[in-house]
Coordinates of C-alpha atoms and ligand atoms in Angstrom, one line a residue:
M7 CA -1.9 -34.9 -30.1
N8 CA -3.1 -36.0 -33.5
E9 CA -0.6 -38.8 -34.1
K10 CA -1.7 -39.0 -37.7
D11 CA 0.0 -35.7 -38.4
R12 CA 3.5 -36.9 -37.8
A13 CA 6.8 -35.8 -39.5
D14 CA 10.4 -37.0 -39.2
L15 CA 11.4 -33.3 -39.4
V16 CA 9.5 -30.1 -39.3
V17 CA 11.3 -27.1 -40.9
V18 CA 10.1 -23.6 -40.0
G19 CA 10.5 -21.1 -42.9
A20 CA 10.7 -21.7 -46.7
G21 CA 13.6 -19.3 -47.5
T22 CA 16.8 -20.5 -49.1
V23 CA 18.0 -22.1 -45.8
G24 CA 14.7 -23.9 -44.9
G25 CA 14.1 -24.8 -48.6
W26 CA 17.5 -26.4 -49.3
A27 CA 17.7 -28.0 -45.8
S28 CA 14.4 -29.7 -46.4
V29 CA 15.6 -31.1 -49.8
F30 CA 18.9 -32.4 -48.2
A31 CA 17.0 -33.9 -45.3
A32 CA 14.4 -35.6 -47.5
S33 CA 17.1 -37.8 -49.0
E34 CA 17.7 -39.3 -45.6
L35 CA 14.3 -39.1 -43.8
G36 CA 10.8 -40.2 -44.5
R37 CA 8.4 -37.3 -44.1
V38 CA 9.7 -33.7 -44.1
V39 CA 7.2 -30.9 -43.6
V40 CA 8.1 -27.2 -44.2
L41 CA 5.9 -24.5 -42.5
E42 CA 5.8 -21.2 -44.2
Q43 CA 3.7 -18.4 -42.8
G44 CA 3.5 -16.6 -46.1
L45 CA 4.5 -18.0 -49.5
V46 CA 7.7 -19.9 -50.4
G47 CA 10.6 -17.4 -50.8
Q48 CA 8.6 -14.4 -49.7
G49 CA 11.3 -13.4 -47.1
A50 CA 14.7 -12.1 -47.8
S51 CA 15.6 -14.9 -50.2
S52 CA 13.7 -13.5 -53.2
R53 CA 14.8 -9.9 -52.6
A54 CA 18.6 -10.4 -52.4
A55 CA 21.2 -9.0 -54.7
G56 CA 22.7 -12.4 -55.4
I57 CA 26.3 -11.8 -54.6
V58 CA 28.2 -15.1 -53.9
R59 CA 31.7 -15.3 -52.7
A60 CA 34.2 -17.7 -51.2
Q61 CA 36.3 -14.8 -50.0
G62 CA 35.1 -15.1 -46.4
G63 CA 36.7 -13.4 -43.4
T64 CA 37.2 -16.6 -41.4
P65 CA 38.1 -20.2 -42.2
A66 CA 34.5 -21.2 -41.5
T67 CA 33.0 -18.7 -43.8
V68 CA 35.5 -19.5 -46.5
A69 CA 34.4 -23.2 -46.2
L70 CA 30.7 -22.3 -46.4
G71 CA 31.3 -20.0 -49.4
R72 CA 33.3 -22.7 -51.3
W73 CA 30.8 -25.4 -50.6
T74 CA 28.0 -23.2 -51.7
I75 CA 29.7 -22.3 -55.0
D76 CA 30.4 -25.9 -55.7
F77 CA 26.8 -26.7 -54.9
Y78 CA 25.6 -24.1 -57.4
R79 CA 27.9 -25.5 -60.0
R80 CA 26.6 -29.1 -59.4
Q81 CA 23.0 -28.1 -59.2
S82 CA 21.9 -28.6 -62.7
A83 CA 23.3 -32.2 -62.8
T84 CA 21.9 -33.0 -59.4
Y85 CA 18.5 -31.4 -59.5
G86 CA 17.9 -30.7 -63.2
T87 CA 17.5 -27.0 -62.3
D88 CA 19.8 -24.2 -61.2
S89 CA 20.0 -20.9 -59.3
G90 CA 21.6 -19.0 -62.3
F91 CA 25.1 -19.0 -60.9
R92 CA 27.5 -16.9 -63.0
E93 CA 31.2 -16.8 -62.4
L94 CA 32.2 -13.1 -62.7
G95 CA 35.1 -12.6 -60.3
Y96 CA 35.0 -10.4 -57.2
L97 CA 37.3 -7.5 -56.2
I98 CA 37.2 -6.5 -52.5
L99 CA 38.6 -3.0 -52.6
A100 CA 41.0 -1.4 -50.2
I101 CA 40.8 2.4 -49.9
T102 CA 43.0 3.1 -46.9
A103 CA 46.4 1.7 -45.8
D104 CA 44.6 -0.1 -43.0
D105 CA 42.2 -1.7 -45.5
E106 CA 45.2 -2.9 -47.5
R107 CA 47.0 -4.4 -44.5
A108 CA 43.9 -6.2 -43.3
G109 CA 43.1 -7.3 -46.9
R110 CA 46.6 -8.8 -47.4
E111 CA 46.3 -10.7 -44.1
R112 CA 42.9 -11.9 -45.1
V113 CA 44.3 -13.1 -48.5
A114 CA 47.1 -15.1 -46.7
M115 CA 44.4 -16.8 -44.5
Q116 CA 42.2 -17.5 -47.5
R117 CA 45.1 -19.0 -49.4
R118 CA 45.8 -21.3 -46.5
E119 CA 42.2 -22.4 -46.7
G120 CA 42.8 -23.4 -50.3
I121 CA 41.2 -20.6 -52.4
D122 CA 43.2 -19.1 -55.2
V123 CA 42.7 -15.5 -54.2
E124 CA 45.2 -12.8 -55.2
W125 CA 46.1 -9.2 -54.3
L126 CA 45.8 -6.7 -57.2
S127 CA 47.5 -3.3 -57.1
G128 CA 45.5 -0.2 -57.9
D129 CA 46.7 -0.3 -61.5
G130 CA 46.1 -4.1 -61.7
A131 CA 42.5 -3.6 -60.5
H132 CA 41.9 -0.8 -63.0
D133 CA 43.4 -2.9 -65.8
L134 CA 41.1 -5.8 -64.9
I135 CA 38.0 -3.6 -64.6
P136 CA 38.4 -0.5 -66.8
T137 CA 35.2 1.1 -65.4
L138 CA 36.8 1.3 -62.0
A139 CA 38.4 4.6 -61.3
A140 CA 42.2 4.6 -61.8
T141 CA 42.8 6.4 -58.5
G142 CA 41.2 6.7 -55.1
H143 CA 41.8 3.1 -54.0
R144 CA 44.7 0.7 -53.4
G145 CA 43.4 -2.3 -55.4
G146 CA 42.2 -5.2 -53.4
S147 CA 41.8 -9.0 -53.1
Y148 CA 40.4 -10.7 -56.2
L149 CA 39.0 -14.2 -56.7
A150 CA 38.1 -15.1 -60.3
T151 CA 35.7 -17.9 -59.3
D152 CA 33.3 -15.8 -57.1
G153 CA 30.1 -14.7 -58.8
C154 CA 26.4 -14.2 -58.5
I155 CA 23.1 -16.0 -58.6
D156 CA 19.6 -14.9 -59.6
P157 CA 17.7 -14.9 -56.3
P158 CA 14.2 -15.5 -57.7
R159 CA 15.6 -18.3 -59.8
N160 CA 17.1 -19.8 -56.7
V161 CA 13.6 -19.7 -55.1
R162 CA 12.3 -21.5 -58.1
A163 CA 15.2 -24.0 -58.0
Y164 CA 14.6 -25.0 -54.4
S165 CA 10.8 -25.1 -54.9
L166 CA 11.2 -27.6 -57.7
A167 CA 13.8 -29.6 -55.8
M168 CA 11.4 -29.7 -52.8
Q169 CA 8.6 -31.0 -54.9
A170 CA 10.9 -33.6 -56.6
A171 CA 12.2 -34.8 -53.2
G172 CA 8.6 -35.2 -51.8
V173 CA 8.9 -32.4 -49.2
E174 CA 5.5 -31.4 -47.9
V175 CA 5.2 -27.6 -48.0
R176 CA 2.5 -25.9 -46.0
E177 CA 2.1 -22.3 -47.1
R178 CA 0.2 -19.8 -45.1
T179 CA 0.8 -21.9 -42.0
A180 CA 2.6 -20.3 -39.2
F181 CA 4.8 -21.9 -36.5
S182 CA 3.3 -21.0 -33.1
G183 CA 5.1 -23.1 -30.5
L184 CA 7.3 -26.0 -29.6
V185 CA 5.8 -28.9 -27.7
T186 CA 8.5 -30.3 -25.4
E187 CA 8.8 -32.9 -22.6
D188 CA 11.4 -33.6 -19.9
D189 CA 14.4 -35.4 -21.4
G190 CA 15.3 -37.0 -18.1
V191 CA 18.8 -35.4 -18.1
G192 CA 18.1 -31.8 -17.0
G193 CA 16.7 -30.5 -20.3
R194 CA 13.8 -30.8 -22.6
R195 CA 13.2 -32.5 -25.9
V196 CA 10.9 -31.6 -28.7
V197 CA 8.0 -33.9 -29.3
G198 CA 5.8 -31.7 -31.5
I199 CA 5.2 -28.4 -33.3
E200 CA 2.2 -26.1 -32.8
T201 CA 1.0 -24.4 -36.0
S202 CA -1.8 -22.1 -37.0
A203 CA -3.4 -25.2 -38.5
G204 CA -2.9 -27.6 -35.6
R205 CA -0.2 -29.7 -34.0
I206 CA 2.4 -31.9 -35.8
A207 CA 4.1 -34.7 -33.8
T208 CA 7.9 -34.8 -34.5
D209 CA 11.2 -35.5 -32.7
R210 CA 13.1 -33.0 -34.9
A211 CA 12.6 -29.3 -35.6
L212 CA 14.7 -26.9 -37.6
L213 CA 14.0 -23.2 -37.0
T214 CA 14.9 -20.7 -39.7
G215 CA 13.3 -17.3 -40.3
G216 CA 15.9 -15.0 -41.8
P217 CA 15.0 -11.5 -40.6
S218 CA 12.2 -13.0 -38.5
L219 CA 14.4 -15.5 -36.7
R220 CA 14.5 -13.6 -33.5
R221 CA 10.7 -13.7 -33.4
V222 CA 10.7 -17.4 -34.3
G223 CA 13.1 -18.0 -31.4
K224 CA 10.8 -16.1 -29.1
I225 CA 7.9 -18.3 -30.1
A226 CA 10.0 -21.3 -29.3
G227 CA 11.2 -19.9 -26.0
V228 CA 14.8 -19.5 -27.4
R229 CA 16.7 -16.2 -27.2
I230 CA 18.2 -15.7 -30.7
P231 CA 20.2 -12.5 -31.1
A232 CA 19.6 -12.2 -34.8
G233 CA 18.7 -8.8 -36.2
A234 CA 16.8 -7.3 -39.1
A235 CA 17.6 -4.1 -40.9
R236 CA 16.9 -2.2 -44.1
H237 CA 19.0 -3.0 -47.0
T238 CA 18.7 -1.2 -50.3
V239 CA 19.5 -2.3 -53.9
A240 CA 19.2 -0.2 -57.0
V241 CA 19.9 -0.9 -60.7
L242 CA 21.0 1.9 -63.1
E243 CA 20.5 2.0 -66.9
P244 CA 23.0 0.3 -69.1
H245 CA 26.1 2.0 -70.4
P246 CA 28.0 0.9 -73.6
V247 CA 31.3 0.5 -71.7
F248 CA 29.9 -2.1 -69.4
D249 CA 31.2 -5.5 -70.4
V250 CA 28.0 -7.5 -70.2
D251 CA 29.8 -10.8 -70.8
R252 CA 32.0 -10.7 -67.8
M253 CA 32.5 -7.6 -65.7
P254 CA 33.8 -8.5 -62.2
M255 CA 31.8 -7.5 -59.2
V256 CA 33.3 -5.0 -56.7
F257 CA 32.9 -4.5 -52.9
D258 CA 33.9 -1.2 -51.5
I259 CA 34.1 -2.7 -48.0
G260 CA 34.8 0.5 -46.1
G261 CA 31.7 2.2 -47.7
G262 CA 29.5 -0.9 -47.4
L263 CA 28.8 -0.5 -51.1
Y264 CA 28.9 -3.3 -53.7
W265 CA 28.1 -3.6 -57.4
R266 CA 27.7 -5.9 -60.3
L267 CA 25.9 -5.9 -63.7
E268 CA 22.3 -7.0 -63.9
E269 CA 20.8 -7.2 -67.4
G270 CA 23.3 -4.7 -68.7
G271 CA 22.7 -2.1 -66.0
L272 CA 24.8 -1.6 -62.8
L273 CA 23.2 -3.1 -59.7
F274 CA 24.5 -1.7 -56.4
G275 CA 23.5 -2.2 -52.8
W276 CA 24.2 -0.9 -49.3
S277 CA 23.3 -1.0 -45.7
D278 CA 23.4 2.0 -43.3
P279 CA 25.2 1.1 -40.0
D280 CA 23.7 4.1 -38.2
E281 CA 20.2 3.1 -38.8
L282 CA 18.3 1.5 -36.0
P283 CA 17.4 -2.2 -36.5
G284 CA 13.9 -2.9 -37.8
E285 CA 11.8 -3.8 -40.8
A286 CA 12.4 -1.9 -44.1
R287 CA 9.4 0.2 -45.0
S288 CA 10.7 2.8 -47.4
I289 CA 13.7 4.0 -49.5
N290 CA 16.1 6.4 -47.7
W291 CA 16.6 8.8 -50.6
P292 CA 19.3 11.0 -48.9
M293 CA 21.3 7.8 -48.3
Y294 CA 20.7 6.8 -51.9
E295 CA 22.2 10.1 -53.0
A296 CA 25.2 9.6 -50.7
Q297 CA 25.8 6.2 -52.1
R298 CA 25.4 7.4 -55.7
A299 CA 28.1 10.0 -55.0
R300 CA 30.4 7.4 -53.6
L301 CA 29.7 5.1 -56.6
A302 CA 30.4 8.0 -59.0
Q303 CA 33.9 8.4 -57.5
L304 CA 34.7 4.8 -57.9
V305 CA 32.8 4.1 -61.2
P306 CA 32.8 7.5 -62.9
V307 CA 30.6 6.5 -65.9
T308 CA 27.7 6.0 -63.5
R309 CA 27.6 9.7 -62.6
D310 CA 24.8 10.7 -65.0
L311 CA 23.1 7.3 -65.5
G312 CA 19.3 7.1 -64.8
I313 CA 17.9 4.7 -62.3
R314 CA 16.0 1.7 -63.6
K315 CA 14.7 0.2 -60.4
I316 CA 15.3 0.3 -56.6
W317 CA 14.0 -1.7 -53.7
A318 CA 14.5 -1.8 -49.9
A319 CA 13.9 -5.0 -48.1
T320 CA 14.7 -6.4 -44.6
I321 CA 17.9 -8.2 -44.3
D322 CA 18.9 -10.6 -41.5
Y323 CA 22.2 -10.2 -39.6
T324 CA 23.9 -11.5 -36.5
P325 CA 26.0 -9.3 -34.1
D326 CA 29.3 -10.9 -35.3
H327 CA 28.2 -11.3 -38.9
L328 CA 28.7 -15.1 -38.6
P329 CA 26.1 -17.8 -39.2
I330 CA 24.2 -19.4 -36.3
L331 CA 24.2 -23.2 -36.5
G332 CA 23.5 -25.3 -33.5
P333 CA 21.0 -26.7 -31.0
A334 CA 18.3 -24.6 -29.4
I335 CA 18.9 -23.4 -25.8
A336 CA 15.9 -22.4 -23.7
V337 CA 15.9 -19.0 -22.0
D338 CA 16.9 -20.8 -18.7
G339 CA 20.0 -22.2 -20.4
S340 CA 18.9 -25.8 -20.7
P341 CA 19.0 -27.5 -24.1
I342 CA 15.9 -28.3 -26.1
R343 CA 17.0 -31.6 -27.7
G344 CA 15.9 -32.3 -31.3
T345 CA 15.7 -28.6 -32.2
T346 CA 18.3 -26.9 -34.4
I347 CA 18.7 -23.2 -35.2
A348 CA 20.0 -22.0 -38.6
S349 CA 20.8 -18.4 -39.7
P350 CA 23.1 -17.4 -42.6
G351 CA 23.7 -14.0 -40.8
G352 CA 22.7 -11.9 -43.9
H353 CA 24.8 -14.0 -46.3
G354 CA 22.1 -16.5 -47.5
M355 CA 23.0 -16.3 -51.2
M356 CA 26.7 -17.0 -50.6
W357 CA 26.4 -19.4 -47.7
G358 CA 22.7 -20.4 -47.7
P359 CA 23.0 -23.9 -49.2
G360 CA 26.1 -24.6 -47.1
V361 CA 24.2 -23.4 -44.0
A362 CA 21.3 -25.6 -45.1
R363 CA 23.5 -28.7 -45.5
V364 CA 25.0 -28.1 -42.0
A365 CA 21.6 -27.6 -40.5
A366 CA 20.2 -30.8 -42.0
D367 CA 23.3 -32.7 -40.8
L368 CA 22.8 -31.3 -37.3
A369 CA 19.1 -32.0 -37.2
I370 CA 19.6 -35.6 -38.4
H371 CA 23.0 -36.6 -37.1
G372 CA 23.9 -34.0 -34.5
G373 CA 27.1 -33.2 -36.3
T374 CA 28.5 -32.3 -39.7
R375 CA 31.7 -32.6 -41.7
L376 CA 31.2 -29.5 -43.8
V377 CA 32.5 -27.0 -41.3
D378 CA 33.6 -26.9 -37.6
V379 CA 30.5 -25.7 -35.9
T380 CA 32.0 -25.8 -32.4
D381 CA 31.9 -22.0 -32.1
L382 CA 28.8 -21.2 -34.3
G383 CA 26.1 -22.1 -31.8
L384 CA 23.9 -19.9 -29.7
D385 CA 26.2 -20.5 -26.7
R386 CA 28.6 -18.0 -28.1
F387 CA 26.3 -15.1 -27.2
D388 CA 25.8 -13.7 -23.7
E389 CA 22.4 -12.7 -22.4
H390 CA 22.8 -9.3 -24.1
G391 CA 23.4 -10.9 -27.4
R392 CA 27.1 -10.1 -27.4
S393 CA 29.3 -12.7 -29.2
R394 CA 32.6 -13.9 -27.8
L395 CA 33.9 -14.4 -31.3
A396 CA 35.7 -11.7 -33.4
T397 CA 33.4 -10.2 -36.0
D398 CA 33.8 -11.5 -39.6
P399 CA 35.7 -8.6 -41.2
I400 CA 34.0 -9.0 -44.6
A401 CA 30.5 -7.9 -44.2
L402 CA 28.1 -5.1 -44.8
P403 CA 28.0 -2.4 -42.1
F404 CA 25.0 -3.8 -40.3
P405 CA 23.8 -2.2 -37.0
H406 CA 26.2 -3.0 -34.2
T407 CA 23.6 -4.7 -32.1
A408 CA 20.8 -7.1 -32.8
A409 CA 18.8 -5.6 -29.9
G410 CA 15.4 -4.2 -30.9
A411 CA 12.2 -3.1 -29.5
D412 CA 10.9 -6.6 -29.0
D413 CA 13.6 -7.2 -26.3
V414 CA 11.2 -5.5 -23.9
E415 CA 8.4 -7.9 -24.7
E416 CA 10.8 -10.8 -24.4
A417 CA 12.0 -9.8 -21.0
E418 CA 8.4 -9.5 -19.9
H419 CA 7.3 -12.9 -21.3
P420 CA 10.4 -15.2 -21.3
G421 CA 9.6 -18.5 -22.9
A422 CA 6.3 -17.5 -24.3
G423 CA 4.9 -20.0 -26.8
V424 CA 6.4 -23.1 -25.3
A425 CA 3.9 -25.9 -24.7
T426 CA 4.8 -28.9 -22.5
R427 CA 3.2 -32.1 -21.9
Ligands
LIG33 C1 17.9 -6.4 -50.3 C2 18.7 -7.6 -49.9 C3 19.9 -8.0 -50.5 C4 20.7 -9.1 -50.2 N1 21.8 -9.4 -50.9 C5 22.5 -10.5 -50.6 C6 23.6 -10.9 -51.4 O1 23.9 -10.3 -52.4 N2 24.3 -12.0 -51.0 C7 23.9 -12.8 -49.9 O2 24.6 -13.7 -49.6 N3 22.9 -12.4 -49.2 C8 22.1 -11.3 -49.5 N4 21.1 -11.0 -48.7 C9 20.7 -11.8 -47.5 C10 20.0 -13.1 -47.9 O3 18.9 -12.7 -48.7 C11 19.5 -13.7 -46.6 O4 20.6 -14.0 -45.8 C12 18.8 -15.0 -46.9 O5 17.8 -14.9 -47.9 C13 18.1 -15.5 -45.6 O6 17.6 -16.8 -45.9 P1 16.6 -17.5 -44.9 O7 16.1 -18.7 -45.5 O8 17.4 -17.6 -43.6 O9 15.5 -16.4 -44.6 P2 14.2 -15.9 -45.5 O10 14.5 -16.0 -46.9 O11 13.8 -14.6 -45.0 O12 13.1 -17.1 -45.1 C14 12.6 -17.2 -43.9 C15 11.1 -17.6 -44.0 O13 10.6 -17.9 -42.7 C16 9.2 -17.5 -42.8 N5 8.8 -17.4 -41.4 C17 9.1 -16.5 -40.5 N6 8.4 -16.7 -39.3 C18 7.6 -17.8 -39.5 C19 6.7 -18.5 -38.7 N7 6.4 -18.1 -37.4 N8 6.1 -19.6 -39.2 C20 6.3 -20.0 -40.5 N9 7.2 -19.3 -41.3 C21 7.9 -18.3 -40.8 C22 9.2 -16.2 -43.5 O14 8.0 -15.9 -44.0 C23 10.3 -16.5 -44.6 O15 9.7 -16.9 -45.8 C24 20.3 -9.9 -49.1 C25 19.1 -9.6 -48.4 C26 18.3 -8.5 -48.8 C27 17.1 -8.2 -48.0

């Protein structure tokens, strides 16, 4: 191994998780290297809709959301740059009686966790957001301090912070394997990273990858049941009744449809739970029409608005919609010491910096005070990728399984890409 190329931490992936984790780690370690197979931010992080909420469905996701919003607020003072966070308020709608019962229980849990969320009746919701239909829903949970960021601005913010922190970014450099050795206690430990440009010696690796995390895991010889699916976002033309100063965002959770204002037009996004997992390659126009119809019921003024832009991109998800934060486990079940896995489970704008902070803590100290990670590691999944945890109830309707075509390849080549010495 070329011992001259040595790092205290190698991070795979320069999305919001790898980017911010490298910044946090650089304040405690000497040399932090980030590998990015393409360009910084080119994954999901630059294509997101930017919705940020502390209204999580579990105590852990409430904590990650709160920490992340506090981080966005402190950002300018800490780093001299920001991700464009705007506090807009977020209403999570209930359409059915079941939605309302679940929503009220969720509010009780969230209040116990310390967030000032409230339940608005149908009339209360309509009074707060006059563009929302007066009927056809039962109000919902509302938190005034939720909001949104500008995803490309977030990429810029962590890029500048990485530069200021002295993080070494290697673009167009792909991670191609872990180098491990026997740890003497029944497992292995990382001693290096293989890349498309040679080997780096290190005792610490942090594997991120967003929608590609499953593949990154496979390269490392780690089974990660993270999925990838099409997610579509569109922006309509402006309408004079939109309150461009502060119109709260809304999530029609049953329909998997959310919206907020973007440069005066209404931005809305959705996922299709019936779609097979895989990379987004095109716009599903019939699905777009179906979502427009649902939107027109809930926001009647959108009915005849023209479309300004639309994009489909590949979103990451996990089978229980919760983040993955914990040590790497080899396909044979043994730990790979010094290697940490981090996935925001499709919520990288609302949890990403929090997930990154936890990931840096785990990589450096083996523990964190931000959130209880006992249940968030890879060991919660069985060999079929099924989680033993209850699903986070506030999430997009992602496909119900993270299994994809590459499982076949994995079964045929378990542990491919692991080098030992
Ligand atoms: C259309 C859309 C809308 C979304 N809207 C929201 C939203 O409103 N709110 C929210 O919270 N979340 C949203 N998300 C989800 C959010 O964008 C992701 O959860 C988040 O960006 C994931 O961050 P990441 O750093 O884990 O992954 P990424 O940003 O995808 O970064 C991973 C990086 O790893 C690199 N990589 C992969 N393999 C290798 C390798 N072998 N070697 C080196 N580098 C590698 C990739 O090139 C990539 O740059 C949205 C996503 C999409 C697609």
